[in-house]
mmCIF file of N, CA and C in Angstrom:
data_model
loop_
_atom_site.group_PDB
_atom_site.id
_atom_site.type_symbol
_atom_site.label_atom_id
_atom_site.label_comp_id
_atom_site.label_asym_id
_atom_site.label_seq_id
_atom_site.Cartn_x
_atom_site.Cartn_y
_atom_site.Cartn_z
ATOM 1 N N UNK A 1 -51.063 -58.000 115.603
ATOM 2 C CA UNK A 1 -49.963 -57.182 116.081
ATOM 3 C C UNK A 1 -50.232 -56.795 117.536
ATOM 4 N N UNK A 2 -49.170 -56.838 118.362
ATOM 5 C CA UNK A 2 -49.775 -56.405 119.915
ATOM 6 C C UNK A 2 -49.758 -55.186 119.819
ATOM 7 N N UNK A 3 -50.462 -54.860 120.778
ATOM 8 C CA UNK A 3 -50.597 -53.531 121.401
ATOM 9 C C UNK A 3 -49.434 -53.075 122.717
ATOM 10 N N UNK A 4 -49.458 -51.842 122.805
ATOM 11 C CA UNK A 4 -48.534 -51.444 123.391
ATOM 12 C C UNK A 4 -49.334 -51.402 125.313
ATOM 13 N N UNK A 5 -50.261 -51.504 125.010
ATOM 14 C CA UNK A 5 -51.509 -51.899 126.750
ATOM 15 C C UNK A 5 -50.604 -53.147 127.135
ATOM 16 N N UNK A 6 -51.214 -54.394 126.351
ATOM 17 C CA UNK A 6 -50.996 -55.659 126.382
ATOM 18 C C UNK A 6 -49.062 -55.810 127.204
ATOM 19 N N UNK A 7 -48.393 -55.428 126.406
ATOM 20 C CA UNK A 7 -46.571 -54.687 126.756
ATOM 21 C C UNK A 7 -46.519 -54.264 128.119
ATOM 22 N N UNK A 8 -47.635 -53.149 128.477
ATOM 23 C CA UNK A 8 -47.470 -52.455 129.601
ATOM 24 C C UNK A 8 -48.373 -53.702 131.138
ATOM 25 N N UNK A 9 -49.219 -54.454 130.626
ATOM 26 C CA UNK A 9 -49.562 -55.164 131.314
ATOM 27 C C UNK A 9 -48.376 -56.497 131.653
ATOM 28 N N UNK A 10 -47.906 -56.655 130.681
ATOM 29 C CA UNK A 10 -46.513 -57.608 131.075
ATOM 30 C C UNK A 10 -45.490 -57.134 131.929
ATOM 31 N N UNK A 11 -45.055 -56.000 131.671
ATOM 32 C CA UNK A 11 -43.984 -55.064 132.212
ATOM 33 C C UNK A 11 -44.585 -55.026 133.895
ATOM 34 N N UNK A 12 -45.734 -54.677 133.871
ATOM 35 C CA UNK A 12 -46.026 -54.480 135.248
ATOM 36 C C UNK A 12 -46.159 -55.710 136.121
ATOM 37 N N UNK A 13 -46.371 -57.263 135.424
ATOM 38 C CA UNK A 13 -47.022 -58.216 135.910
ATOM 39 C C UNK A 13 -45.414 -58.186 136.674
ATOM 40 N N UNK A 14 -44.498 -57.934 135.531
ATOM 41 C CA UNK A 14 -42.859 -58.306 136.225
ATOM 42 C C UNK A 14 -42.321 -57.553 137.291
ATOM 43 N N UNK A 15 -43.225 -56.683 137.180
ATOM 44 C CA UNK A 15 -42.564 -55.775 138.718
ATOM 45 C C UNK A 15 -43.515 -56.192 139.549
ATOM 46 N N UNK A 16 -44.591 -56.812 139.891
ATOM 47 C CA UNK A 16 -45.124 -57.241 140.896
ATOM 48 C C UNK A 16 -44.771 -58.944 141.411
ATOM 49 N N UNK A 17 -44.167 -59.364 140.231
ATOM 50 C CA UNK A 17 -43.559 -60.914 140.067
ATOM 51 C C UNK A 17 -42.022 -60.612 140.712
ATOM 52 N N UNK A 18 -41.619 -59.259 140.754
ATOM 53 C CA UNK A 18 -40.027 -59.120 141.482
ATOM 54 C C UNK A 18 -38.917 -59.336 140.455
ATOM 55 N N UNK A 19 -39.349 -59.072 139.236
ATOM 56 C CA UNK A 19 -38.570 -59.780 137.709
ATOM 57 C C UNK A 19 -38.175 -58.687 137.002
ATOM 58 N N UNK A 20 -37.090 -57.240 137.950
ATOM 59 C CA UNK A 20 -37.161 -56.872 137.431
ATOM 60 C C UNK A 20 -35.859 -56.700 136.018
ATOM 61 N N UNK A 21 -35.218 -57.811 136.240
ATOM 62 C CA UNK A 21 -34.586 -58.117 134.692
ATOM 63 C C UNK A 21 -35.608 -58.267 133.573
ATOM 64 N N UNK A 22 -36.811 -59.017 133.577
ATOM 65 C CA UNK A 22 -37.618 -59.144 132.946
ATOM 66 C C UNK A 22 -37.719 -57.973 132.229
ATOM 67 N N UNK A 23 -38.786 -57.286 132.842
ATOM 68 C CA UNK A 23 -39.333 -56.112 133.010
ATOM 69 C C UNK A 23 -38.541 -54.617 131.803
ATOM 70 N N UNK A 24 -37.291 -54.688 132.836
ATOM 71 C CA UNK A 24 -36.702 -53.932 131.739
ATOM 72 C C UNK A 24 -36.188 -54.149 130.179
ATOM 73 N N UNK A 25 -35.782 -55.650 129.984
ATOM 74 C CA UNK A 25 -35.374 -56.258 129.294
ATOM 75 C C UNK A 25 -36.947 -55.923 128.316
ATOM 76 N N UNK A 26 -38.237 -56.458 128.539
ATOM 77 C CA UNK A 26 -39.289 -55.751 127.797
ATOM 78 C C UNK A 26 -39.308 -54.889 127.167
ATOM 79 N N UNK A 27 -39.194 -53.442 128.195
ATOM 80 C CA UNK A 27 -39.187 -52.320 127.798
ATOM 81 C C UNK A 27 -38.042 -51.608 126.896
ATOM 82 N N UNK A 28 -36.969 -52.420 126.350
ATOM 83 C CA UNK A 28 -35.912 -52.516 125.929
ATOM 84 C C UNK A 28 -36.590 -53.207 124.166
ATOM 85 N N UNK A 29 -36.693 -54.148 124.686
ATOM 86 C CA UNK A 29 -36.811 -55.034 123.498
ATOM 87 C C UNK A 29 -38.211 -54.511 122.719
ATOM 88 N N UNK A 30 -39.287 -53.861 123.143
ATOM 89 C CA UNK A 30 -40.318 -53.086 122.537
ATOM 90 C C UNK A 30 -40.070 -52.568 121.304
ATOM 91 N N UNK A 31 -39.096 -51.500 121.188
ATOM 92 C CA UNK A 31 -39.356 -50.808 120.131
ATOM 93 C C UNK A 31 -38.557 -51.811 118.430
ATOM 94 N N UNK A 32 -37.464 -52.579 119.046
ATOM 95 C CA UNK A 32 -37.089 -53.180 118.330
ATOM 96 C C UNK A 32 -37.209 -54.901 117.624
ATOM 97 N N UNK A 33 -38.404 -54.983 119.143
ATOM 98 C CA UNK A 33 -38.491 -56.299 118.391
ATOM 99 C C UNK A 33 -40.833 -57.022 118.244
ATOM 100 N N UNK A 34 -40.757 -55.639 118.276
ATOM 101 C CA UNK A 34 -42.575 -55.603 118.334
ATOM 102 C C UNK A 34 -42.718 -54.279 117.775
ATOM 103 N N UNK A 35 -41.828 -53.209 117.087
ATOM 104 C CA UNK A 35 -41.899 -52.062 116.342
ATOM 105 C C UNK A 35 -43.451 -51.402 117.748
ATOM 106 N N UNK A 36 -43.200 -50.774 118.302
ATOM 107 C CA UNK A 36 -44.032 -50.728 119.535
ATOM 108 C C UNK A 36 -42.963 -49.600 120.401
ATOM 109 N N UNK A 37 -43.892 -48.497 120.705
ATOM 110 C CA UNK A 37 -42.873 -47.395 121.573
ATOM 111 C C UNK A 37 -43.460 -47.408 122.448
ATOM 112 N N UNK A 38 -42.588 -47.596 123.394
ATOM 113 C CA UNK A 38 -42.890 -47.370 125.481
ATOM 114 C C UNK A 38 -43.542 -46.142 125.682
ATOM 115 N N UNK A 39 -44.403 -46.340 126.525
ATOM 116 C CA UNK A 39 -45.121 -44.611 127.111
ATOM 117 C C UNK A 39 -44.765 -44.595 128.551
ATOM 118 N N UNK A 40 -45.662 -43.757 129.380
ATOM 119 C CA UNK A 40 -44.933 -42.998 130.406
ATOM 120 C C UNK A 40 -45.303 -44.550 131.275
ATOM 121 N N UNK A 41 -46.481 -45.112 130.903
ATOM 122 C CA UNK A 41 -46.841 -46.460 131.785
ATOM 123 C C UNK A 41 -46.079 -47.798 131.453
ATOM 124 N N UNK A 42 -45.565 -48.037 130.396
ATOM 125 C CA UNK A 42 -44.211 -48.858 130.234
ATOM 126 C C UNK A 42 -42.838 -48.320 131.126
ATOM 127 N N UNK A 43 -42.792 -47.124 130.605
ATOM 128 C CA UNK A 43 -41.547 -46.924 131.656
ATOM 129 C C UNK A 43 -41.594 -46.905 133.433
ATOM 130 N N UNK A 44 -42.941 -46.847 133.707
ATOM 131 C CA UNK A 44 -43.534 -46.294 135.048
ATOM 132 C C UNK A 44 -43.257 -48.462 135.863
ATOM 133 N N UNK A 45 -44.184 -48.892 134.822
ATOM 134 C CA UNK A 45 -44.102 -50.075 135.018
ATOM 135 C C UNK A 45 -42.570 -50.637 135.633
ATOM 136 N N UNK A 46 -41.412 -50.195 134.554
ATOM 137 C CA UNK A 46 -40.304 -50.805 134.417
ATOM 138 C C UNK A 46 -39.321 -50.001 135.603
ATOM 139 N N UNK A 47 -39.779 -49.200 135.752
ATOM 140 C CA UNK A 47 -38.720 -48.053 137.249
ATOM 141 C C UNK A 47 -39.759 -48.772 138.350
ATOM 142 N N UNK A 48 -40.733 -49.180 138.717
ATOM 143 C CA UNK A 48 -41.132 -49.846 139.548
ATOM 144 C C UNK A 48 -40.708 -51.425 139.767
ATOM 145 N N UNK A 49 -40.439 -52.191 139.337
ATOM 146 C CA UNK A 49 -39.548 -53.383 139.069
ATOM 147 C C UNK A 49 -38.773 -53.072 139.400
ATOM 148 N N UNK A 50 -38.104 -52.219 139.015
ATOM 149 C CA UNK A 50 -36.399 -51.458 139.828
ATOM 150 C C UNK A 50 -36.489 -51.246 141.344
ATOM 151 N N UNK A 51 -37.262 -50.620 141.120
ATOM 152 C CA UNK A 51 -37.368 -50.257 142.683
ATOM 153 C C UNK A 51 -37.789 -51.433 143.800
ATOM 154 N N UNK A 52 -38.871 -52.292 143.435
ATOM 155 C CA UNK A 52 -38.860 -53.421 144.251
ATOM 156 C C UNK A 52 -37.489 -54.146 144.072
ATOM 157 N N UNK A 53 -36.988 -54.547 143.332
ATOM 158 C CA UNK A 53 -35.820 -55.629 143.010
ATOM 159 C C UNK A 53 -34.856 -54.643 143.721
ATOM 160 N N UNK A 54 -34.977 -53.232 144.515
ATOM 161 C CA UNK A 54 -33.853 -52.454 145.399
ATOM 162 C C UNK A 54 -32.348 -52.081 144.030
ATOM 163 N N UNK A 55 -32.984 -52.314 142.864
ATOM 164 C CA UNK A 55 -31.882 -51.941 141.607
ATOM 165 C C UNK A 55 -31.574 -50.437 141.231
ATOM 166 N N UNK A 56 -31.175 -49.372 142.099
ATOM 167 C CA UNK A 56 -31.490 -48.409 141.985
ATOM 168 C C UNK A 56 -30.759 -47.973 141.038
ATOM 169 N N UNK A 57 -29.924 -48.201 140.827
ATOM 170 C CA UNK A 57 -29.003 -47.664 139.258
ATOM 171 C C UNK A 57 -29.576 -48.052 138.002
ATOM 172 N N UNK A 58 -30.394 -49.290 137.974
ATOM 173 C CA UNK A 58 -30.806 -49.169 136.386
ATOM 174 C C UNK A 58 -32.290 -48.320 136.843
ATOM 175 N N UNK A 59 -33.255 -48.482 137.786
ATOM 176 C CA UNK A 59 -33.945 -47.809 138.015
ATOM 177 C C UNK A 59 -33.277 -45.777 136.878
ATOM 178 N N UNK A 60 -32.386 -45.534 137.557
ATOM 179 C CA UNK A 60 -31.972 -44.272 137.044
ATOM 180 C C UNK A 60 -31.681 -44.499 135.664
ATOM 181 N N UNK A 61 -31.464 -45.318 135.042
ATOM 182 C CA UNK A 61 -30.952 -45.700 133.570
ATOM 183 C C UNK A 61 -32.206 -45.515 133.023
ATOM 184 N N UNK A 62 -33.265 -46.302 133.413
ATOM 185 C CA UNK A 62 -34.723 -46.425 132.935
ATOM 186 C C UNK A 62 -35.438 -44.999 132.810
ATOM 187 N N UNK A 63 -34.789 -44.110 133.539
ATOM 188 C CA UNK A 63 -35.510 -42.920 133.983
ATOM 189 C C UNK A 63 -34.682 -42.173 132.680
ATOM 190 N N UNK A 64 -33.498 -42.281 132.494
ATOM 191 C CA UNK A 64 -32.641 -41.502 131.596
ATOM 192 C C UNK A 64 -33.092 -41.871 130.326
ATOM 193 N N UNK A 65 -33.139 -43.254 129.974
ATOM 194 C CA UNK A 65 -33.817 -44.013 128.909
ATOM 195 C C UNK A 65 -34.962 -43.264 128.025
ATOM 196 N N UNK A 66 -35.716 -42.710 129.085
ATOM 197 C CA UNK A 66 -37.281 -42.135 128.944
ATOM 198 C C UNK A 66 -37.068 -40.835 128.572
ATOM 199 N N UNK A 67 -35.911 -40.105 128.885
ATOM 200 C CA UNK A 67 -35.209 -38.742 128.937
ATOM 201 C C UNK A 67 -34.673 -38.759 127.324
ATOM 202 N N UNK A 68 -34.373 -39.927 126.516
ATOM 203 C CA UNK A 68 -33.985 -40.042 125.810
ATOM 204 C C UNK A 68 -34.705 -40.010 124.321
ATOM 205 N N UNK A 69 -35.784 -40.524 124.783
ATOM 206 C CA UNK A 69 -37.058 -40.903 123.639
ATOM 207 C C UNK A 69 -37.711 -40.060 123.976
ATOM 208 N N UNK A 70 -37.868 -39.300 124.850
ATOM 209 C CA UNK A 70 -38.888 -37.874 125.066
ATOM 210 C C UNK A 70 -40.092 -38.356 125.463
ATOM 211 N N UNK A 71 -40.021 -39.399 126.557
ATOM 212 C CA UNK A 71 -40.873 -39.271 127.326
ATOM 213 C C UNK A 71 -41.730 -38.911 128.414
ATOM 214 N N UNK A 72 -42.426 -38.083 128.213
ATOM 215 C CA UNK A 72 -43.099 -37.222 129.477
ATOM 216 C C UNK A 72 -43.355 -38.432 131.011
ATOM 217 N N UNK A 73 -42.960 -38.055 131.759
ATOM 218 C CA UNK A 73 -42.845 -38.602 132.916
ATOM 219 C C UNK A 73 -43.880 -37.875 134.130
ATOM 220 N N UNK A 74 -44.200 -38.679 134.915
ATOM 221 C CA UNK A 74 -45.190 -38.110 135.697
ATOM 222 C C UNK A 74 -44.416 -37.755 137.168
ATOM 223 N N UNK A 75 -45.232 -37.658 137.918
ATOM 224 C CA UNK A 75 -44.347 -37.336 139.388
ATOM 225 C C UNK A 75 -44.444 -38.882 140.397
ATOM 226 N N UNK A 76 -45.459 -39.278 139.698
ATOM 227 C CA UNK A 76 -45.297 -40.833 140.350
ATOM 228 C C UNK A 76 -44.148 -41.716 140.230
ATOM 229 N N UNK A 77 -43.714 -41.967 138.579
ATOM 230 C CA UNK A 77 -42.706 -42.793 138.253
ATOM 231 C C UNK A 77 -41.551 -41.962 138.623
ATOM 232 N N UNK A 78 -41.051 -40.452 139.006
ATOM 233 C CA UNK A 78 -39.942 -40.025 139.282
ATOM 234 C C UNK A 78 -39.922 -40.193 140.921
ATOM 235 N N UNK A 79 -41.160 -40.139 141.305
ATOM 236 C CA UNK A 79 -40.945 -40.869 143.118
ATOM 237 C C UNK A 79 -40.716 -42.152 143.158
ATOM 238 N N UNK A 80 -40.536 -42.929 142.087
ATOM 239 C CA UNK A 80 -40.514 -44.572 142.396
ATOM 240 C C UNK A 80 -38.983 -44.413 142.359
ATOM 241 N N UNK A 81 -38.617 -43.785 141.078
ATOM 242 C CA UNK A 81 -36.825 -43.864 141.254
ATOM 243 C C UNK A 81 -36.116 -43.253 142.389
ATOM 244 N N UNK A 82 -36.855 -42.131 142.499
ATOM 245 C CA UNK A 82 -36.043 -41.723 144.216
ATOM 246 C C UNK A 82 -36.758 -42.623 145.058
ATOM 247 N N UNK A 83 -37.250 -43.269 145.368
ATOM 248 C CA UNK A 83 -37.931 -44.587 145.992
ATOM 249 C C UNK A 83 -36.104 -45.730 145.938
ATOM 250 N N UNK A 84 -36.439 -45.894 144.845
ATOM 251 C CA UNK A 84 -35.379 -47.001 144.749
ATOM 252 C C UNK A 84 -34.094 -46.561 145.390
ATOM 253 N N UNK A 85 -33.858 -44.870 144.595
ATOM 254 C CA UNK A 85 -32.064 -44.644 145.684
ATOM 255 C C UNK A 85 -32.460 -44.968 146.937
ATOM 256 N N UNK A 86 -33.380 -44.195 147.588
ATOM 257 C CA UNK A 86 -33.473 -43.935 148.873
ATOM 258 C C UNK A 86 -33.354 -45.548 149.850
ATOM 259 N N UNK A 87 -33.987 -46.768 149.020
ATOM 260 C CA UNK A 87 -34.313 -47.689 149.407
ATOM 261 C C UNK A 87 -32.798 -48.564 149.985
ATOM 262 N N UNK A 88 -31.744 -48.153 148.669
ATOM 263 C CA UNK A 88 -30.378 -48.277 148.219
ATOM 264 C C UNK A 88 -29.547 -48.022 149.174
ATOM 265 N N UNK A 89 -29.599 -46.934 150.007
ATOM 266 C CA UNK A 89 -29.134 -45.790 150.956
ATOM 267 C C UNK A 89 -28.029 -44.657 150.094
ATOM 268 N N UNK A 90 -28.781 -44.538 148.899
ATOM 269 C CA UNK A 90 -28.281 -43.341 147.619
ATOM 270 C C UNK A 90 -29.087 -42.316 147.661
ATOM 271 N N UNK A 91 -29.459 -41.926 148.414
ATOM 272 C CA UNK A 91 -30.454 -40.673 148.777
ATOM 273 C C UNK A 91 -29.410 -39.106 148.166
ATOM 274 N N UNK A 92 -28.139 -39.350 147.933
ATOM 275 C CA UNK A 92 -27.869 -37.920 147.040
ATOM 276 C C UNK A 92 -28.411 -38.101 145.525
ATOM 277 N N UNK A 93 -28.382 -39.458 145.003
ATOM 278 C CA UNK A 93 -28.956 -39.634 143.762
ATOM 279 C C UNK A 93 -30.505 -39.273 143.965
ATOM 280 N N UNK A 94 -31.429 -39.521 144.859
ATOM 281 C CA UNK A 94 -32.676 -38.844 144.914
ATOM 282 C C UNK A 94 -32.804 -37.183 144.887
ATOM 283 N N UNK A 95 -31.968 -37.074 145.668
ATOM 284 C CA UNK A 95 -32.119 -35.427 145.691
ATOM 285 C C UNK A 95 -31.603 -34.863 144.660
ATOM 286 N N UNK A 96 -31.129 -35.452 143.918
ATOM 287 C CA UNK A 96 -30.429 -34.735 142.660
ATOM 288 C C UNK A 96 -31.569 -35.126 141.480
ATOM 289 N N UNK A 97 -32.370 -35.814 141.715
ATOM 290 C CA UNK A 97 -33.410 -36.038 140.414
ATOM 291 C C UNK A 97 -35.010 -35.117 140.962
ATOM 292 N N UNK A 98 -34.803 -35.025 142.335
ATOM 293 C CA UNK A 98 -35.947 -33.899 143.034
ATOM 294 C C UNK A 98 -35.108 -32.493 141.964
ATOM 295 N N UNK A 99 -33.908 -31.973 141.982
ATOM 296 C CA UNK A 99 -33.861 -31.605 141.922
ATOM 297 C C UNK A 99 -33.739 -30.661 140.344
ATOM 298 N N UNK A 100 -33.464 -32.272 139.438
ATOM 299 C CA UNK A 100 -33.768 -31.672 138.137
ATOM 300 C C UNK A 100 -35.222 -32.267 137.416
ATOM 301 N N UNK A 101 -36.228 -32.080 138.395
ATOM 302 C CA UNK A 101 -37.588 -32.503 138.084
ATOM 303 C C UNK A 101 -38.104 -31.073 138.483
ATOM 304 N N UNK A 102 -37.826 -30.171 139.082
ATOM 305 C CA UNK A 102 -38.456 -28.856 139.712
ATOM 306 C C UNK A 102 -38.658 -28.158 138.565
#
């Protein structure tokens, strides 16, 4: 049975590969098709893929996603998504996730 490391090492290979359809599509397909739940480094992985691939809207989906399953989020992976608006030139969508991260 895999492990959920092994998941998070794929997820990330795809955001450094620029794949980030991949990537999310992973972190998607985890719980339902490897019975396997995403942690803060699956999702961290998968909002970074976003953010290189300049995808800043699913970037925010990914972030909501995590909001959804109750995943504790760090301040790194919530700077990658304001990373991505900002990258976007959506910088009110950054300041609005600075602002419900305070």
């Amino acid at each position: 049975r895999p492990h959920v490391a092994v998941h998070n090492a794929t997820v990330s290979a795809c955001a450094k590969g620029h794949r980030w359809e991949w990537a999310v599509w992973m972190l998607q397909a985890m719980p339902q098709q490897v019975l396997l739940e995403p942690d803060v480094i699956t999702f961290g992985a998968a909002i970074t893929a976003c953010e290189r691939g300049v995808r800043w809207k699913m970037a925010v989906q990914v972030l909501h996603l995590a909001g959804q399953v109750a995943v504790s989020l760090d301040v790194i992976v919530c700077n990658s998504v304001m990373s991505a608006c900002e990258k976007s030139r959506h910088w009110p969508h950054a300041l609005s996730i600075l602002y419900s991260y305070q």
